[in-house]
Short mmCIF file of N, CA and C in Angstrom, two decimals:
data_model
loop_
_atom_site.label_atom_id
_atom_site.label_comp_id
_atom_site.label_asym_id
_atom_site.label_seq_id
_atom_site.Cartn_x
_atom_site.Cartn_y
_atom_site.Cartn_z
N UNK Y 1 16.02 8.00 -26.62
CA UNK Y 1 16.56 8.38 -25.33
C UNK Y 1 15.59 7.92 -24.24
N UNK Y 2 16.11 7.22 -23.25
CA UNK Y 2 15.30 6.71 -22.15
C UNK Y 2 15.26 7.72 -21.02
N UNK Y 3 14.05 7.98 -20.53
CA UNK Y 3 13.91 8.86 -19.37
C UNK Y 3 14.21 8.08 -18.11
N UNK Y 4 14.72 8.77 -17.11
CA UNK Y 4 15.00 8.14 -15.83
C UNK Y 4 13.89 8.49 -14.86
N UNK Y 5 13.27 7.45 -14.27
CA UNK Y 5 12.21 7.65 -13.30
C UNK Y 5 12.76 8.33 -12.06
N UNK Y 6 12.09 9.38 -11.64
CA UNK Y 6 12.49 10.09 -10.44
C UNK Y 6 11.27 10.20 -9.52
N UNK Y 7 11.37 9.61 -8.33
CA UNK Y 7 10.31 9.66 -7.33
C UNK Y 7 10.86 10.41 -6.13
N UNK Y 8 10.26 11.56 -5.85
CA UNK Y 8 10.74 12.39 -4.75
C UNK Y 8 9.64 12.64 -3.72
N UNK Y 9 9.94 12.38 -2.43
CA UNK Y 9 8.99 12.72 -1.38
C UNK Y 9 8.83 14.24 -1.27
N UNK Y 10 7.61 14.68 -1.01
CA UNK Y 10 7.32 16.09 -0.80
C UNK Y 10 6.59 16.20 0.53
N UNK Y 11 7.12 17.00 1.44
CA UNK Y 11 6.51 17.20 2.75
C UNK Y 11 6.55 18.68 3.08
N UNK Y 12 5.43 19.37 2.84
CA UNK Y 12 5.37 20.81 3.10
C UNK Y 12 5.63 21.09 4.57
N UNK Y 13 6.53 22.02 4.85
CA UNK Y 13 6.87 22.35 6.23
C UNK Y 13 5.72 22.98 7.00
N UNK Y 14 4.80 23.63 6.30
CA UNK Y 14 3.69 24.30 6.98
C UNK Y 14 2.42 23.45 7.02
N UNK Y 15 2.56 22.13 6.86
CA UNK Y 15 1.44 21.18 6.96
C UNK Y 15 1.79 20.14 8.03
N UNK Y 16 0.79 19.41 8.54
CA UNK Y 16 1.07 18.38 9.55
C UNK Y 16 2.09 17.37 9.04
N UNK Y 17 2.94 16.90 9.93
CA UNK Y 17 3.98 15.93 9.57
C UNK Y 17 3.66 14.57 10.17
N UNK Y 18 4.03 13.52 9.47
CA UNK Y 18 3.90 12.17 9.99
C UNK Y 18 5.15 11.84 10.78
N UNK Y 19 4.99 11.63 12.07
CA UNK Y 19 6.15 11.35 12.91
C UNK Y 19 6.34 9.87 13.16
N UNK Y 20 5.33 9.05 12.90
CA UNK Y 20 5.44 7.64 13.29
C UNK Y 20 4.96 6.64 12.25
N UNK Y 21 4.41 7.06 11.14
CA UNK Y 21 3.85 6.11 10.18
C UNK Y 21 4.69 5.93 8.92
N UNK Y 22 5.77 6.65 8.77
CA UNK Y 22 6.71 6.52 7.66
C UNK Y 22 6.05 6.51 6.28
N UNK Y 23 5.59 7.66 5.90
CA UNK Y 23 5.08 7.85 4.54
C UNK Y 23 5.35 9.28 4.15
N UNK Y 24 5.13 9.60 2.89
CA UNK Y 24 5.29 10.96 2.40
C UNK Y 24 3.94 11.62 2.29
N UNK Y 25 3.89 12.91 2.57
CA UNK Y 25 2.65 13.66 2.41
C UNK Y 25 2.26 13.74 0.94
N UNK Y 26 3.26 13.76 0.07
CA UNK Y 26 3.03 13.80 -1.37
C UNK Y 26 4.24 13.19 -2.07
N UNK Y 27 4.06 12.84 -3.32
CA UNK Y 27 5.14 12.29 -4.14
C UNK Y 27 5.20 13.08 -5.44
N UNK Y 28 6.39 13.57 -5.77
CA UNK Y 28 6.61 14.22 -7.07
C UNK Y 28 7.19 13.16 -8.00
N UNK Y 29 6.60 13.02 -9.16
CA UNK Y 29 6.98 11.97 -10.09
C UNK Y 29 7.37 12.61 -11.42
N UNK Y 30 8.54 12.25 -11.92
CA UNK Y 30 8.96 12.73 -13.24
C UNK Y 30 9.75 11.64 -13.95
N UNK Y 31 9.86 11.78 -15.24
CA UNK Y 31 10.64 10.84 -16.03
C UNK Y 31 9.99 9.48 -16.20
N UNK Y 32 8.72 9.36 -15.90
CA UNK Y 32 8.08 8.05 -16.03
C UNK Y 32 7.61 7.82 -17.47
N UNK Y 33 7.61 6.56 -17.85
CA UNK Y 33 7.13 6.22 -19.18
C UNK Y 33 5.77 5.54 -19.12
N UNK Y 34 5.44 4.98 -17.97
CA UNK Y 34 4.12 4.35 -17.84
C UNK Y 34 3.66 4.37 -16.39
N UNK Y 35 2.36 4.27 -16.22
CA UNK Y 35 1.74 4.19 -14.90
C UNK Y 35 0.97 2.88 -14.81
N UNK Y 36 0.95 2.30 -13.63
CA UNK Y 36 0.20 1.08 -13.37
C UNK Y 36 -0.78 1.36 -12.24
N UNK Y 37 -2.06 1.17 -12.49
CA UNK Y 37 -3.10 1.35 -11.49
C UNK Y 37 -3.55 -0.03 -11.05
N UNK Y 38 -3.26 -0.37 -9.79
CA UNK Y 38 -3.56 -1.70 -9.26
C UNK Y 38 -4.88 -1.65 -8.51
N UNK Y 39 -5.84 -2.41 -8.98
CA UNK Y 39 -7.13 -2.51 -8.30
C UNK Y 39 -6.93 -3.06 -6.89
N UNK Y 40 -7.95 -2.88 -6.06
CA UNK Y 40 -7.88 -3.37 -4.68
C UNK Y 40 -7.51 -4.84 -4.64
N UNK Y 41 -6.39 -5.14 -4.01
CA UNK Y 41 -5.93 -6.52 -3.88
C UNK Y 41 -6.47 -7.07 -2.57
N UNK Y 42 -7.04 -8.24 -2.66
CA UNK Y 42 -7.78 -8.83 -1.54
C UNK Y 42 -6.93 -9.85 -0.80
N UNK Y 43 -7.33 -10.18 0.42
CA UNK Y 43 -6.57 -11.14 1.22
C UNK Y 43 -6.99 -12.58 0.93
N UNK Y 44 -6.93 -12.96 -0.33
CA UNK Y 44 -7.30 -14.31 -0.74
C UNK Y 44 -6.21 -14.90 -1.60
N UNK Y 45 -6.00 -16.19 -1.42
CA UNK Y 45 -5.06 -16.90 -2.27
C UNK Y 45 -5.70 -17.21 -3.61
N UNK Y 46 -4.92 -17.74 -4.52
CA UNK Y 46 -5.42 -18.08 -5.86
C UNK Y 46 -6.61 -19.03 -5.78
N UNK Y 47 -6.62 -19.88 -4.75
CA UNK Y 47 -7.71 -20.84 -4.58
C UNK Y 47 -8.93 -20.23 -3.87
N UNK Y 48 -8.85 -18.94 -3.55
CA UNK Y 48 -9.96 -18.26 -2.89
C UNK Y 48 -9.94 -18.32 -1.38
N UNK Y 49 -8.96 -19.04 -0.81
CA UNK Y 49 -8.91 -19.17 0.65
C UNK Y 49 -8.50 -17.84 1.28
N UNK Y 50 -9.12 -17.54 2.43
CA UNK Y 50 -8.87 -16.29 3.16
C UNK Y 50 -8.44 -16.65 4.58
N UNK Y 51 -7.23 -16.24 5.00
CA UNK Y 51 -6.81 -16.51 6.38
C UNK Y 51 -7.73 -15.79 7.38
N UNK Y 52 -7.83 -16.32 8.57
CA UNK Y 52 -8.69 -15.71 9.60
C UNK Y 52 -7.98 -14.58 10.34
N UNK Y 53 -6.65 -14.62 10.41
CA UNK Y 53 -5.86 -13.68 11.21
C UNK Y 53 -5.50 -12.44 10.37
N UNK Y 54 -5.66 -11.25 10.96
CA UNK Y 54 -5.42 -10.01 10.23
C UNK Y 54 -4.02 -9.95 9.63
N UNK Y 55 -2.98 -10.24 10.41
CA UNK Y 55 -1.61 -10.11 9.89
C UNK Y 55 -1.39 -10.99 8.67
N UNK Y 56 -1.94 -12.19 8.69
CA UNK Y 56 -1.82 -13.09 7.53
C UNK Y 56 -2.56 -12.50 6.32
N UNK Y 57 -3.71 -11.90 6.57
CA UNK Y 57 -4.45 -11.26 5.48
C UNK Y 57 -3.64 -10.10 4.90
N UNK Y 58 -3.03 -9.30 5.77
CA UNK Y 58 -2.23 -8.16 5.30
C UNK Y 58 -1.07 -8.63 4.44
N UNK Y 59 -0.37 -9.66 4.89
CA UNK Y 59 0.76 -10.19 4.11
C UNK Y 59 0.30 -10.74 2.76
N UNK Y 60 -0.87 -11.37 2.74
CA UNK Y 60 -1.40 -11.91 1.49
C UNK Y 60 -1.81 -10.79 0.54
N UNK Y 61 -2.42 -9.72 1.06
CA UNK Y 61 -2.74 -8.56 0.21
C UNK Y 61 -1.47 -8.01 -0.42
N UNK Y 62 -0.41 -7.84 0.39
CA UNK Y 62 0.85 -7.32 -0.15
C UNK Y 62 1.44 -8.28 -1.18
N UNK Y 63 1.35 -9.59 -0.93
CA UNK Y 63 1.85 -10.57 -1.91
C UNK Y 63 1.09 -10.41 -3.23
N UNK Y 64 -0.20 -10.12 -3.15
CA UNK Y 64 -0.99 -9.92 -4.36
C UNK Y 64 -0.63 -8.62 -5.06
N UNK Y 65 -0.34 -7.56 -4.29
CA UNK Y 65 0.15 -6.31 -4.89
C UNK Y 65 1.46 -6.57 -5.62
N UNK Y 66 2.37 -7.25 -4.95
CA UNK Y 66 3.68 -7.56 -5.55
C UNK Y 66 3.51 -8.38 -6.82
N UNK Y 67 2.58 -9.34 -6.81
CA UNK Y 67 2.34 -10.16 -8.01
C UNK Y 67 1.89 -9.29 -9.18
N UNK Y 68 1.03 -8.30 -8.92
CA UNK Y 68 0.58 -7.41 -9.99
C UNK Y 68 1.74 -6.55 -10.50
N UNK Y 69 2.56 -6.05 -9.57
CA UNK Y 69 3.73 -5.27 -9.98
C UNK Y 69 4.65 -6.09 -10.87
N UNK Y 70 4.94 -7.31 -10.44
CA UNK Y 70 5.85 -8.17 -11.20
C UNK Y 70 5.26 -8.52 -12.57
N UNK Y 71 3.95 -8.71 -12.64
CA UNK Y 71 3.31 -9.01 -13.93
C UNK Y 71 3.47 -7.86 -14.91
N UNK Y 72 3.65 -6.65 -14.38
CA UNK Y 72 3.86 -5.47 -15.22
C UNK Y 72 5.34 -5.12 -15.37
N UNK Y 73 6.23 -5.98 -14.88
CA UNK Y 73 7.66 -5.73 -14.98
C UNK Y 73 8.16 -4.70 -13.99
N UNK Y 74 7.46 -4.54 -12.88
CA UNK Y 74 7.84 -3.55 -11.86
C UNK Y 74 8.07 -4.24 -10.52
N UNK Y 75 8.46 -3.43 -9.55
CA UNK Y 75 8.66 -3.93 -8.19
C UNK Y 75 8.19 -2.90 -7.18
N UNK Y 76 8.41 -3.18 -5.91
CA UNK Y 76 7.97 -2.28 -4.85
C UNK Y 76 8.56 -0.87 -4.98
N UNK Y 77 9.76 -0.76 -5.53
CA UNK Y 77 10.38 0.56 -5.67
C UNK Y 77 9.64 1.44 -6.67
N UNK Y 78 8.74 0.85 -7.45
CA UNK Y 78 7.95 1.62 -8.41
C UNK Y 78 6.66 2.17 -7.81
N UNK Y 79 6.31 1.73 -6.61
CA UNK Y 79 5.09 2.23 -5.99
C UNK Y 79 5.21 3.71 -5.65
N UNK Y 80 4.15 4.46 -5.93
CA UNK Y 80 4.13 5.88 -5.58
C UNK Y 80 2.95 6.23 -4.69
N UNK Y 81 1.87 5.44 -4.72
CA UNK Y 81 0.68 5.72 -3.91
C UNK Y 81 0.01 4.41 -3.53
N UNK Y 82 -0.35 4.29 -2.25
CA UNK Y 82 -1.06 3.12 -1.76
C UNK Y 82 -2.25 3.59 -0.92
N UNK Y 83 -3.38 2.96 -1.15
CA UNK Y 83 -4.56 3.19 -0.32
C UNK Y 83 -4.95 1.85 0.30
N UNK Y 84 -5.03 1.84 1.62
CA UNK Y 84 -5.44 0.64 2.35
C UNK Y 84 -6.80 0.88 2.96
N UNK Y 85 -7.70 -0.06 2.74
CA UNK Y 85 -9.03 -0.02 3.33
C UNK Y 85 -9.06 -1.04 4.45
N UNK Y 86 -9.18 -0.56 5.68
CA UNK Y 86 -9.23 -1.43 6.85
C UNK Y 86 -10.66 -1.56 7.33
N UNK Y 87 -11.04 -2.77 7.68
CA UNK Y 87 -12.37 -3.00 8.22
C UNK Y 87 -12.46 -2.56 9.69
N UNK Y 88 -11.33 -2.71 10.42
CA UNK Y 88 -11.34 -2.42 11.86
C UNK Y 88 -10.21 -1.47 12.23
N UNK Y 89 -10.56 -0.44 12.95
CA UNK Y 89 -9.59 0.55 13.43
C UNK Y 89 -8.47 -0.11 14.23
N UNK Y 90 -8.80 -1.09 15.04
CA UNK Y 90 -7.80 -1.72 15.91
C UNK Y 90 -6.70 -2.47 15.15
N UNK Y 91 -6.84 -2.67 13.86
CA UNK Y 91 -5.81 -3.35 13.07
C UNK Y 91 -4.78 -2.41 12.48
N UNK Y 92 -4.90 -1.11 12.74
CA UNK Y 92 -4.04 -0.13 12.08
C UNK Y 92 -2.55 -0.31 12.42
N UNK Y 93 -2.22 -0.66 13.66
CA UNK Y 93 -0.80 -0.82 14.02
C UNK Y 93 -0.18 -2.05 13.37
N UNK Y 94 -0.91 -3.14 13.34
CA UNK Y 94 -0.39 -4.35 12.67
C UNK Y 94 -0.26 -4.07 11.17
N UNK Y 95 -1.24 -3.36 10.61
CA UNK Y 95 -1.18 -2.99 9.20
C UNK Y 95 0.09 -2.18 8.91
N UNK Y 96 0.37 -1.20 9.76
CA UNK Y 96 1.58 -0.37 9.58
C UNK Y 96 2.84 -1.22 9.71
N UNK Y 97 2.87 -2.12 10.69
CA UNK Y 97 4.05 -2.99 10.90
C UNK Y 97 4.33 -3.82 9.65
N UNK Y 98 3.29 -4.44 9.10
CA UNK Y 98 3.47 -5.27 7.90
C UNK Y 98 3.93 -4.40 6.73
N UNK Y 99 3.31 -3.22 6.55
CA UNK Y 99 3.71 -2.34 5.46
C UNK Y 99 5.18 -1.93 5.61
N UNK Y 100 5.63 -1.60 6.83
CA UNK Y 100 7.04 -1.23 7.05
C UNK Y 100 7.95 -2.38 6.64
N UNK Y 101 7.58 -3.60 7.02
CA UNK Y 101 8.41 -4.76 6.68
C UNK Y 101 8.47 -4.97 5.17
N UNK Y 102 7.36 -4.77 4.50
CA UNK Y 102 7.31 -4.96 3.04
C UNK Y 102 8.04 -3.83 2.32
N UNK Y 103 7.76 -2.59 2.70
CA UNK Y 103 8.25 -1.41 1.95
C UNK Y 103 9.66 -0.99 2.35
N UNK Y 104 10.12 -1.35 3.53
CA UNK Y 104 11.44 -0.92 3.96
C UNK Y 104 11.50 0.60 4.03
N UNK Y 105 12.54 1.18 3.48
CA UNK Y 105 12.73 2.64 3.53
C UNK Y 105 12.07 3.38 2.38
N UNK Y 106 11.42 2.66 1.47
CA UNK Y 106 10.75 3.30 0.32
C UNK Y 106 9.49 4.02 0.81
N UNK Y 107 9.51 5.34 0.75
CA UNK Y 107 8.37 6.13 1.20
C UNK Y 107 7.42 6.37 0.03
N UNK Y 108 6.14 6.27 0.33
CA UNK Y 108 5.08 6.43 -0.67
C UNK Y 108 4.06 7.43 -0.16
N UNK Y 109 3.23 7.92 -1.05
CA UNK Y 109 2.04 8.65 -0.61
C UNK Y 109 1.07 7.58 -0.12
N UNK Y 110 0.38 7.86 0.98
CA UNK Y 110 -0.39 6.81 1.65
C UNK Y 110 -1.70 7.34 2.18
N UNK Y 111 -2.75 6.56 2.01
CA UNK Y 111 -4.03 6.81 2.66
C UNK Y 111 -4.49 5.51 3.29
N UNK Y 112 -5.03 5.60 4.50
CA UNK Y 112 -5.64 4.46 5.17
C UNK Y 112 -7.05 4.86 5.54
N UNK Y 113 -8.01 4.07 5.10
CA UNK Y 113 -9.42 4.38 5.29
C UNK Y 113 -10.05 3.25 6.10
N UNK Y 114 -10.75 3.62 7.16
CA UNK Y 114 -11.49 2.63 7.94
C UNK Y 114 -12.91 2.58 7.36
N UNK Y 115 -13.29 1.41 6.86
CA UNK Y 115 -14.58 1.26 6.19
C UNK Y 115 -14.92 -0.22 6.13
N UNK Y 116 -16.11 -0.52 5.74
CA UNK Y 116 -16.43 -1.91 5.49
C UNK Y 116 -15.85 -2.28 4.12
N UNK Y 117 -15.56 -3.55 3.92
CA UNK Y 117 -15.02 -4.01 2.65
C UNK Y 117 -16.00 -4.99 2.01
N UNK Y 118 -15.77 -5.32 0.76
CA UNK Y 118 -16.71 -6.06 -0.08
C UNK Y 118 -17.16 -7.40 0.51
N UNK Y 119 -16.22 -8.19 0.99
CA UNK Y 119 -16.53 -9.52 1.51
C UNK Y 119 -16.42 -9.50 3.03
N UNK Y 120 -17.38 -10.06 3.75
CA UNK Y 120 -17.34 -10.01 5.21
C UNK Y 120 -16.14 -10.75 5.83
N UNK Y 121 -15.49 -11.63 5.08
CA UNK Y 121 -14.31 -12.34 5.60
C UNK Y 121 -13.02 -11.53 5.46
N UNK Y 122 -13.04 -10.53 4.60
CA UNK Y 122 -11.85 -9.71 4.37
C UNK Y 122 -11.75 -8.65 5.46
N UNK Y 123 -10.55 -8.46 5.97
CA UNK Y 123 -10.31 -7.43 6.99
C UNK Y 123 -9.61 -6.21 6.40
N UNK Y 124 -9.18 -6.30 5.13
CA UNK Y 124 -8.55 -5.17 4.45
C UNK Y 124 -8.53 -5.43 2.95
N UNK Y 125 -8.19 -4.37 2.24
CA UNK Y 125 -7.98 -4.42 0.80
C UNK Y 125 -6.96 -3.33 0.50
N UNK Y 126 -6.04 -3.57 -0.45
CA UNK Y 126 -4.99 -2.60 -0.77
C UNK Y 126 -5.00 -2.31 -2.27
N UNK Y 127 -5.08 -1.00 -2.61
CA UNK Y 127 -4.93 -0.60 -4.01
C UNK Y 127 -3.70 0.28 -4.12
N UNK Y 128 -3.14 0.37 -5.33
CA UNK Y 128 -1.87 1.07 -5.47
C UNK Y 128 -1.70 1.67 -6.86
N UNK Y 129 -0.78 2.61 -6.93
CA UNK Y 129 -0.35 3.19 -8.20
C UNK Y 129 1.17 3.08 -8.26
N UNK Y 130 1.68 2.63 -9.40
CA UNK Y 130 3.12 2.50 -9.60
C UNK Y 130 3.50 3.18 -10.91
N UNK Y 131 4.77 3.51 -11.04
CA UNK Y 131 5.27 4.15 -12.25
C UNK Y 131 6.63 3.59 -12.60
N UNK Y 132 6.93 3.62 -13.89
CA UNK Y 132 8.31 3.30 -14.32
C UNK Y 132 8.73 4.23 -15.41
#
């Protein structure tokens, strides 16, 4: 018997609400048969090239997340948690815009951390958890 994956947003009414960033405060997960933990995906192409512009780096990080999902037989709808590490606070709105375009209406649990990242050329890194 195959279990059916069920991903449900959880947003406690007595906790702060996200009015503009489109994410879930928590995700309830049931019926999954496997979990995929995606290491921080960097804004580099297979050849190691890193775009100079933040939006291009963000799109490349997401392309790398998607590549890992696909390698595991999953897709964006399997994502349940994403953590984005931003090098610069001022990139947060562009980061959100790119994430909205990639994720569409699929709500995930989300954390965004402003910190330095491993390589000085990288402006962000994205790690994720997916389930099926």
